[in-house]
Short mmCIF file of C-alpha atoms in Angstrom, two decimals:
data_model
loop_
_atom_site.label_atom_id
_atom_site.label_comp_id
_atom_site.label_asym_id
_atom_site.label_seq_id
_atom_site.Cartn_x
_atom_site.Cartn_y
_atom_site.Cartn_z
CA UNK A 19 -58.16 25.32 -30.72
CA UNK A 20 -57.12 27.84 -28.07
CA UNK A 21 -59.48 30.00 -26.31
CA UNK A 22 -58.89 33.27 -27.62
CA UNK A 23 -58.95 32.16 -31.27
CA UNK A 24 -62.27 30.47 -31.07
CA UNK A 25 -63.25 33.64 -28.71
CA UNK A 26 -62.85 35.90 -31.83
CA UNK A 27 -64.35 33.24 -34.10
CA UNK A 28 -67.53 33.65 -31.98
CA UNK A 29 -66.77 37.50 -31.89
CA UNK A 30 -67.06 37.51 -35.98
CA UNK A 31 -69.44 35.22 -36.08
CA UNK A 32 -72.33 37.60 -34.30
CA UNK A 33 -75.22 38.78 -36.25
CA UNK A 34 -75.15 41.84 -33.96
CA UNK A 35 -72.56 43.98 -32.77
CA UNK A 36 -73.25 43.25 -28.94
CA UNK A 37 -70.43 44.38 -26.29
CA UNK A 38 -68.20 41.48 -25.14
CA UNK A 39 -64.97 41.75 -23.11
CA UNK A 40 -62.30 42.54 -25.15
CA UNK A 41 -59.89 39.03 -24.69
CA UNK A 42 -56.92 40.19 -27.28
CA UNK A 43 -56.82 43.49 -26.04
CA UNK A 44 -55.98 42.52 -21.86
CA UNK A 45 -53.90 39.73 -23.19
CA UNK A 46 -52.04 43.04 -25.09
CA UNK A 47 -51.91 45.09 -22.08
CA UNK A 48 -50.29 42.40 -19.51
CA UNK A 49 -48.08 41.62 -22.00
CA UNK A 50 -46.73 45.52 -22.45
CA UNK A 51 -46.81 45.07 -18.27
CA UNK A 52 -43.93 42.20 -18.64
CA UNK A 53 -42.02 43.75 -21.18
CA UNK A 54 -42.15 47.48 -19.00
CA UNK A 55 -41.13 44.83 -16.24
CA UNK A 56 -38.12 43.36 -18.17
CA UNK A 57 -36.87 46.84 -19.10
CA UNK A 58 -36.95 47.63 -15.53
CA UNK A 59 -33.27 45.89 -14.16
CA UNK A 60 -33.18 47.36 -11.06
CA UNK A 61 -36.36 44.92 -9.68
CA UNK A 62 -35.70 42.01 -8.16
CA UNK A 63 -37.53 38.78 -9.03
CA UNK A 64 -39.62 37.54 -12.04
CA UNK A 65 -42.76 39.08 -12.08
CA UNK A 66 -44.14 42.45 -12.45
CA UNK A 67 -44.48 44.33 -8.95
CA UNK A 68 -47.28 43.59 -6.36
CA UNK A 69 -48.56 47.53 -7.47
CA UNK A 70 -48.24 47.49 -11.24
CA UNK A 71 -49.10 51.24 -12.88
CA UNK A 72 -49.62 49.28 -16.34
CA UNK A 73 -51.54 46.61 -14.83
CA UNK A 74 -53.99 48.52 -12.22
CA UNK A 75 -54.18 51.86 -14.47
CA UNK A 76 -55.73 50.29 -17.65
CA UNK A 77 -56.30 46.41 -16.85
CA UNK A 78 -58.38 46.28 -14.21
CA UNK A 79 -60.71 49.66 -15.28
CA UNK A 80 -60.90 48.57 -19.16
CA UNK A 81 -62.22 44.76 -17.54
CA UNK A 82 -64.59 46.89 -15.27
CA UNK A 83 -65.73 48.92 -18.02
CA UNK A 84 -66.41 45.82 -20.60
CA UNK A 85 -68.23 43.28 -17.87
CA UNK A 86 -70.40 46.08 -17.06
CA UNK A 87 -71.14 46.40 -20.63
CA UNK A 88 -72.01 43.07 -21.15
CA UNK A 89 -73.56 42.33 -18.13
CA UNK A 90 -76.17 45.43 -18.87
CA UNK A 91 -76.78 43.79 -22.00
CA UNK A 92 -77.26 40.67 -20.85
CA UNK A 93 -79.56 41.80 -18.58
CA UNK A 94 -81.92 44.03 -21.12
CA UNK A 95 -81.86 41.21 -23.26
CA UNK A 96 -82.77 38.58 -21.34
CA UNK A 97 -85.69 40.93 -19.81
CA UNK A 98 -87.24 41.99 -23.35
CA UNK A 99 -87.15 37.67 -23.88
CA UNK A 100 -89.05 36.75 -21.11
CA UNK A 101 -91.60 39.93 -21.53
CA UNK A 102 -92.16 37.64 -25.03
CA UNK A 103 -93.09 34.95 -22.82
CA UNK A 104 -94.95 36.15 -20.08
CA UNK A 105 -96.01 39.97 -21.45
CA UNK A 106 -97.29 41.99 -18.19
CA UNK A 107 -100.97 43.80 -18.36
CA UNK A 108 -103.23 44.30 -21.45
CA UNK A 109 -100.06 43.55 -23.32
CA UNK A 110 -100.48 40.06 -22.82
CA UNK A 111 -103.76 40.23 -24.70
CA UNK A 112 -102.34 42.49 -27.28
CA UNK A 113 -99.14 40.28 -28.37
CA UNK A 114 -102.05 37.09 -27.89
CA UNK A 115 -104.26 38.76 -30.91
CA UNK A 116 -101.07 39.27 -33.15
CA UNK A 117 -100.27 36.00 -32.76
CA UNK A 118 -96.80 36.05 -30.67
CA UNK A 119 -97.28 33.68 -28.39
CA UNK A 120 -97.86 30.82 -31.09
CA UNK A 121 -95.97 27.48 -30.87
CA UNK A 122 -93.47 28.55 -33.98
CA UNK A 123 -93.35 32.22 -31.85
CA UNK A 124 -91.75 29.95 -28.56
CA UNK A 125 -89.37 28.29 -31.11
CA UNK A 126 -87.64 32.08 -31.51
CA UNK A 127 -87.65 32.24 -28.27
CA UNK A 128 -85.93 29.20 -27.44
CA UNK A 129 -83.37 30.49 -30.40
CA UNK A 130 -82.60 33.72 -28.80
CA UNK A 131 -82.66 32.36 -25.46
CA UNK A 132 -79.94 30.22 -26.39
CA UNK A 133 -78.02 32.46 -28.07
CA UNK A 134 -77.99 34.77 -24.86
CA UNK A 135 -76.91 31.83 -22.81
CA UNK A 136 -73.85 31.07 -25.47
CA UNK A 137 -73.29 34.92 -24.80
CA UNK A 138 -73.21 34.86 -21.32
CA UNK A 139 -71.18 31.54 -20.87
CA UNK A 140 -68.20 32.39 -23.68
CA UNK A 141 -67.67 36.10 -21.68
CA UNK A 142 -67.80 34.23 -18.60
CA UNK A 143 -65.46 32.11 -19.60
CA UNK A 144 -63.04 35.08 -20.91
CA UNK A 145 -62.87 36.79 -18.11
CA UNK A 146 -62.46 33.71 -16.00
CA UNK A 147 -59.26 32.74 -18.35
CA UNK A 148 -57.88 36.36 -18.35
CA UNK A 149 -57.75 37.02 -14.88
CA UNK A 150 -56.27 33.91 -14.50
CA UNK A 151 -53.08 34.71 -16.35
CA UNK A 152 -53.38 37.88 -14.49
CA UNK A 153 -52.42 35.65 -11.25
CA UNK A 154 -49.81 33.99 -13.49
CA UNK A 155 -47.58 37.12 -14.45
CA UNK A 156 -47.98 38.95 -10.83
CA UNK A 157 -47.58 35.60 -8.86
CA UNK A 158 -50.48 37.18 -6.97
CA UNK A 159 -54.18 36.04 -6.03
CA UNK A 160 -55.34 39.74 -7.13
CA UNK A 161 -57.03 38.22 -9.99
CA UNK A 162 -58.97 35.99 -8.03
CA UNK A 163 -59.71 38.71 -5.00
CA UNK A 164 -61.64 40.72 -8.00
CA UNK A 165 -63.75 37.93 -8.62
CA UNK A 166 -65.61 38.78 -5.16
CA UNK A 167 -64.95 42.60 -6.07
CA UNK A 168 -67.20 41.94 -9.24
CA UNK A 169 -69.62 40.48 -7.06
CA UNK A 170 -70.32 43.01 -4.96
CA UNK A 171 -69.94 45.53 -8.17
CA UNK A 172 -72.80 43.89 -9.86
CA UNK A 173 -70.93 42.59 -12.66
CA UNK A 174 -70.59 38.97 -12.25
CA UNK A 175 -72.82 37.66 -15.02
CA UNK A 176 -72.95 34.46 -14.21
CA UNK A 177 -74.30 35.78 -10.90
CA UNK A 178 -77.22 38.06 -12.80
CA UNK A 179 -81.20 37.06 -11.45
CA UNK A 180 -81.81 37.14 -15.28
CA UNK A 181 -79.61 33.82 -16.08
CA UNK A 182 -81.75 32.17 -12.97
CA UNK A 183 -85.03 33.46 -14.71
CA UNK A 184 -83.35 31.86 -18.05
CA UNK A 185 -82.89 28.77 -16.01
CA UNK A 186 -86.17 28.23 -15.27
CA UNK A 187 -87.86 29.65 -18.40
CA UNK A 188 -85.97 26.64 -19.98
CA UNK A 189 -87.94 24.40 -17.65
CA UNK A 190 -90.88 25.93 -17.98
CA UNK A 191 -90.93 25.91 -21.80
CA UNK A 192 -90.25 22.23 -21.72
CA UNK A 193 -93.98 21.34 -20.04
CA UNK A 194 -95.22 23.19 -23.00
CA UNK A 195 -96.75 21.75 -26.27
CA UNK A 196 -93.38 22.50 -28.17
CA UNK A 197 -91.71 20.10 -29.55
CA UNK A 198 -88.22 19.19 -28.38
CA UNK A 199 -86.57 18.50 -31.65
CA UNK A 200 -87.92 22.00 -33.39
CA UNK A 201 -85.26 24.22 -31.94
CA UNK A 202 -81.84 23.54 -29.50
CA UNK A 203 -82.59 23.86 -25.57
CA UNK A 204 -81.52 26.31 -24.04
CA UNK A 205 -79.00 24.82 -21.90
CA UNK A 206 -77.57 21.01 -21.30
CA UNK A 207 -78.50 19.61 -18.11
CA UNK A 208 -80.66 22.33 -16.52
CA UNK A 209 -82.92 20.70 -13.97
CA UNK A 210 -85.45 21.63 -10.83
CA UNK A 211 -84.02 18.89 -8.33
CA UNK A 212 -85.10 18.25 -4.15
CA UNK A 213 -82.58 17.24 -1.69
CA UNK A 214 -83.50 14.73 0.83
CA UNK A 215 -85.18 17.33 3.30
CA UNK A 216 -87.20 18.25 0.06
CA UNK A 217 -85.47 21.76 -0.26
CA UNK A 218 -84.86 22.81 -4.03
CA UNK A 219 -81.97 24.15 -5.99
CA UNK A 220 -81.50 25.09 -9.91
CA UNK A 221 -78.64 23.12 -11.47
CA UNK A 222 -77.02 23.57 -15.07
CA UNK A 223 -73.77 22.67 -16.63
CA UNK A 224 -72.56 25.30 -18.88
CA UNK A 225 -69.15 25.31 -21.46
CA UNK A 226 -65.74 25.08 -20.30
CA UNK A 227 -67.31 22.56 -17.53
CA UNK A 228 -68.70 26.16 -15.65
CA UNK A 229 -71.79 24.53 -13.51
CA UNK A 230 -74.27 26.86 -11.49
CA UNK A 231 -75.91 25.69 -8.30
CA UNK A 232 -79.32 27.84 -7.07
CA UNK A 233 -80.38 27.38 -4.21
CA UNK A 234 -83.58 27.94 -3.87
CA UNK A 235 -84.25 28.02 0.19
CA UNK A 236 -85.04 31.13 1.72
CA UNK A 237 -82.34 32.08 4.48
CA UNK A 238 -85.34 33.70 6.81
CA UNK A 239 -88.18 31.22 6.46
CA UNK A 240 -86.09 28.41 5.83
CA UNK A 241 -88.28 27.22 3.64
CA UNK A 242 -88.84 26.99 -0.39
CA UNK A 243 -88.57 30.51 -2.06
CA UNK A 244 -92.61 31.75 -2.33
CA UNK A 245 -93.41 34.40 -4.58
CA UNK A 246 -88.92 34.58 -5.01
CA UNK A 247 -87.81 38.17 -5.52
CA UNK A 248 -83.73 38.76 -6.27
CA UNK A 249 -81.97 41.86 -4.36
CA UNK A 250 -79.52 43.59 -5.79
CA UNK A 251 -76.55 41.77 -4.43
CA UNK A 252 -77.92 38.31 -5.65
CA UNK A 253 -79.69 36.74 -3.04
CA UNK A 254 -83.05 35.05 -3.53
CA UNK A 255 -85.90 35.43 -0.95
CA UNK A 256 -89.78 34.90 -0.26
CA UNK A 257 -91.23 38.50 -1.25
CA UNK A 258 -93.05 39.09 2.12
CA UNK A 259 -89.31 38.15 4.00
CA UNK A 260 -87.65 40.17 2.05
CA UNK A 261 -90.35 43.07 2.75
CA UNK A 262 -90.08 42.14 6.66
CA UNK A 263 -86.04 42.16 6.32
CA UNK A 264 -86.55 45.70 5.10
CA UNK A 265 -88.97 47.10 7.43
CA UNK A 266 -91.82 47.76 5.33
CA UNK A 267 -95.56 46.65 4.41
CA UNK A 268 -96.23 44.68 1.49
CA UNK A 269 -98.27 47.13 0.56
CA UNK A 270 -95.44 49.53 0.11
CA UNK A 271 -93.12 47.63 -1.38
CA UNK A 272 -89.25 46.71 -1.23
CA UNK A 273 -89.15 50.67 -3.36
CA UNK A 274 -89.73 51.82 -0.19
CA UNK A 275 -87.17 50.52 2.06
CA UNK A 276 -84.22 52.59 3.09
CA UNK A 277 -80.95 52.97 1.75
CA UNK A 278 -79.92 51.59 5.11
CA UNK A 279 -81.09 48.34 5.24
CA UNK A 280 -79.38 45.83 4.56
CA UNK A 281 -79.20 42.17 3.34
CA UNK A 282 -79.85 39.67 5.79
CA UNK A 283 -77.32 37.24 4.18
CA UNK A 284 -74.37 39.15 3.17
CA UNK A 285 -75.20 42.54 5.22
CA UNK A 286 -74.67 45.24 2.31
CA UNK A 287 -77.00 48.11 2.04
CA UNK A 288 -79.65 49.45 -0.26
CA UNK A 289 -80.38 45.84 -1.99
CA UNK A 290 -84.38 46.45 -2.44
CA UNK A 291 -84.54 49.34 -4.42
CA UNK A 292 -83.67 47.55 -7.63
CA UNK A 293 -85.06 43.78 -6.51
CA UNK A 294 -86.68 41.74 -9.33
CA UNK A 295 -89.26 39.77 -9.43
CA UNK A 296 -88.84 35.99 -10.47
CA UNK A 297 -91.72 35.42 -11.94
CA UNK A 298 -90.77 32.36 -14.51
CA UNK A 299 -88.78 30.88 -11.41
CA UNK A 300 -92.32 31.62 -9.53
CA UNK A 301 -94.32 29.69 -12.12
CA UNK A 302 -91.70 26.32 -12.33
CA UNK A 303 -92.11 26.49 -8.30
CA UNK A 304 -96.30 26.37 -8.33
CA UNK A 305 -95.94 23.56 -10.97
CA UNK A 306 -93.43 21.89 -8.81
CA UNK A 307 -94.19 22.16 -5.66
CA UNK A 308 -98.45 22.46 -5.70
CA UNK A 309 -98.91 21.11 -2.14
CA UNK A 310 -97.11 23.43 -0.49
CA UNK A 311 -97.92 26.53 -2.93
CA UNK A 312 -101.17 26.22 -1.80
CA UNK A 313 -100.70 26.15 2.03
CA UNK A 314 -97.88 28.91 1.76
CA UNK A 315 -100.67 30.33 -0.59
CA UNK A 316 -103.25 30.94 2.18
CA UNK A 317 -101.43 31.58 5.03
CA UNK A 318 -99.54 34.69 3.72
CA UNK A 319 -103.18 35.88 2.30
CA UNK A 320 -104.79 35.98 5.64
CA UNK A 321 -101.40 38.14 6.54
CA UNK A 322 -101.54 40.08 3.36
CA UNK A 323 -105.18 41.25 3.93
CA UNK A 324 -104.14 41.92 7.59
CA UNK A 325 -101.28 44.19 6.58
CA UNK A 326 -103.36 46.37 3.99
CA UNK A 327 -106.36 46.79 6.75
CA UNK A 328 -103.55 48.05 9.16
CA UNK A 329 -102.16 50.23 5.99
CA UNK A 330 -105.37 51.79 4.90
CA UNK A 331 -106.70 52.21 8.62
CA UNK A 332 -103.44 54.37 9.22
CA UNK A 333 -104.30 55.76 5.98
CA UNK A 334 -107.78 57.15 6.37
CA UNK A 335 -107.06 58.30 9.80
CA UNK A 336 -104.18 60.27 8.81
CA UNK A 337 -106.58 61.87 5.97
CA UNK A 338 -108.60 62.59 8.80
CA UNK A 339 -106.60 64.30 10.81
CA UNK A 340 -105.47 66.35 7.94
CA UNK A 341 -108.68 67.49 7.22
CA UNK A 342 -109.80 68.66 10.62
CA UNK A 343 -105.96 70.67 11.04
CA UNK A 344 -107.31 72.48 7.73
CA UNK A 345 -110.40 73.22 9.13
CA UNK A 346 -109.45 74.21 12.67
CA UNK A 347 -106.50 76.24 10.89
CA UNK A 348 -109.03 77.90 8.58
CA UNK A 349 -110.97 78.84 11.31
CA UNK A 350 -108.17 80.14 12.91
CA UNK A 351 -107.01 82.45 10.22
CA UNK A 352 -110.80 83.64 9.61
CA UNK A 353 -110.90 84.63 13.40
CA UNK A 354 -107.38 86.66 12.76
CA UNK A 355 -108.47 88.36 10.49
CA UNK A 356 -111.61 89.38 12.15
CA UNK A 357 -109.64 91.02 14.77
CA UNK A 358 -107.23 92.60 12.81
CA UNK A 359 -110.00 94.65 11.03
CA UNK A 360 -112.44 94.56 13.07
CA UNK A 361 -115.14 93.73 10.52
CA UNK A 362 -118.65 92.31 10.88
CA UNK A 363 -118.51 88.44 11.13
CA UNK A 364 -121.12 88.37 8.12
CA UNK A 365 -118.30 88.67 5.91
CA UNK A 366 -116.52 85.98 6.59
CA UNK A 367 -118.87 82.78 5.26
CA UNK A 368 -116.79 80.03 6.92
CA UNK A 369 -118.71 81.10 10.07
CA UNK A 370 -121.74 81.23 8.32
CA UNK A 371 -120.96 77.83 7.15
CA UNK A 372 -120.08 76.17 10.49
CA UNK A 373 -123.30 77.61 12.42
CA UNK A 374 -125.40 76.29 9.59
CA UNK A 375 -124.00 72.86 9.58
CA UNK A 376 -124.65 72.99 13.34
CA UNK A 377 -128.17 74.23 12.96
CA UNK A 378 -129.01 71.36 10.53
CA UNK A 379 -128.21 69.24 13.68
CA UNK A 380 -130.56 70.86 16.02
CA UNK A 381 -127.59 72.06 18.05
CA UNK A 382 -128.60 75.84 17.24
CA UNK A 383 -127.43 76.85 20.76
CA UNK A 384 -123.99 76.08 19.76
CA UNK A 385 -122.10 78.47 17.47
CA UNK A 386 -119.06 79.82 16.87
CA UNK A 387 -118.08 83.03 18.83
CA UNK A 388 -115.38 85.02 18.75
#
């Protein structure tokens, strides 16, 4: 069965109306851009030009358009799944009392989660095939250059933090008390595995033999991913790296950082803002790796108590230095206004106020004169 026909099979097939990428309707428009080619006699050669108006004035911004449609989608999805599974807050305890964390409750999510995989792989696997005949009308590698262009635009799914949180929420739910056999897994041959230096990396094998490598080393410790948080562009790092690649306190946050900073792998700015927090990836880590979570555990909480002493020191001394410039400017304005009406000082009570406090001290001799 070709690819486009079992494509709309799946289409049809949905229970919901979700936002895919639209495989009939590109396969329409670059084959208007070879017919507007052939009625075209005075261009030489057997392809549509290197700068097609057909082809780069509605292919390339209705494929924008529909990835970033699906991958938001994906993305919302995926994040309202694993909230099922690891609810943040007094939420936890709420969904516990209603009973939605019960062993038939993980089956759904098992369900669901494999149904967003099947989503995720089958548009993957359109665009992949689309773009592809792209390069075979043009005789170009444009199709192939977008690939990085969707990369850096955020709308690579297979690229999403969400389908590495998927990856390891598959793992995790495996170590649980469910049983194998009472709903399909989420994906075929998703593993946790160690290289020979020990060093970790997610591997699956998806449809259409698509197979995703994570690694799982972070590029400024050099070391296993601890407490992993995923920039914007992608890339996977330690949380307290990631805050010392941006220039700010843990106590801040990655919110914090500038727009300027940049990503120590790939060098593209304002990555932190939006980073996520991989917190089933976290979990399949501690479980896997419980030697070393430990050490790595107290040695960045002797630095993480160090950096919020430093933070609220700064703190309290910049509230106290506030405090005294309202005072001293207070005083200031009391003693203008003295002068400029030349009243007695018994009207003004901040005066009153200061010699009193001073007077409590036994320091009568000292007051405040004007």
């Amino acid at each position: 069965m070709k690819f486009c026909k079992k494509y709309q099979e799946y289409i049809q097939g949905q229970q919901k109306q979700l936002p895919v990428v639209d495989f009939k309707k590109l396969k329409k428009i670059l084959k208007r851009c070879r017919k507007d080619f052939e009625s075209h006699q005075d261009h030489d050669g057997q392809s549509c030009p290197h700068q097609c108006p057909v082809c780069d004035g509605t292919f390339f911004p209705s494929l924008v358009k529909e990835m970033s449609a699906v991958v938001g989608c994906f993305n919302k999805r995926a994040q309202k799944l694993l909230e099922l599974h690891l609810p943040p807050g007094f939420r936890k305890y709420f969904m516990w009392l209603k009973g939605r964390l019960l062993q038939k409750d993980h089956v759904g999510l098992i369900q669901e989660g494999k149904e967003l995989v099947t989503y995720a792989t089958i548009n993957a696997i359109a665009v992949r095939k689309i773009l592809k005949k792209y390069d075979k009308i043009h005789y170009s590698k444009q199709g192939q250059a977008f690939k990085s262009k969707a990369q850096s635009m955020h709308i690579e799914i297979l690229h999403s933090p969400w389908l590495c949180e998927l990856m390891a929420f598959h793992i995790n739910l495996k170590e649980t008390k469910v049983r194998p056999n009472m709903a399909p897994a989420l994906f075929e041959g998703c593993s946790l595995t160690f290289d020979d230096d020990h060093k970790p990396s997610l591997s699956c094998e998806l449809l259409d033999s698509i197979k995703l490598d994570i690694d799982l080393t972070c590029s400024i410790c050099l070391d296993t991913v601890f407490d992993p948080v995923s920039l914007t562009c992608g890339h996977i790092f330690c949380y307290m790296c990631a805050c010392s690649a941006a220039s700010v306190t843990i106590v801040d946050g990655l919110k914090a950082a500038e727009p300027k900073e940049k990503c120590p792998l790939c060098r593209k700015a304002g990555v932190y803002e939006g980073a996520l927090h991989l917190e089933e990836l976290n979990i399949l880590l501690s479980r896997s790796c419980q030697k070393y979570w430990e050490q790595r555990l107290q040695t960045e909480r002797i630095e993480r108590v160090r950096q919020a002493k430093e933070h609220w020191a700064i703190s309290v001394s910049s509230i106290h230095g506030c405090l005294a410039q309202n005072f001293f400017s207070m005083l200031s304005l009391d003693r203008f206004r003295r002068r400029q009406h030349a009243v007695n000082l018994s009207h003004f009570p901040l005066f009153d106020c200061v010699n009193n406090v001073f007077r409590s001290l036994n320091k009568d001799h000292v007051c405040v004169h004007v």
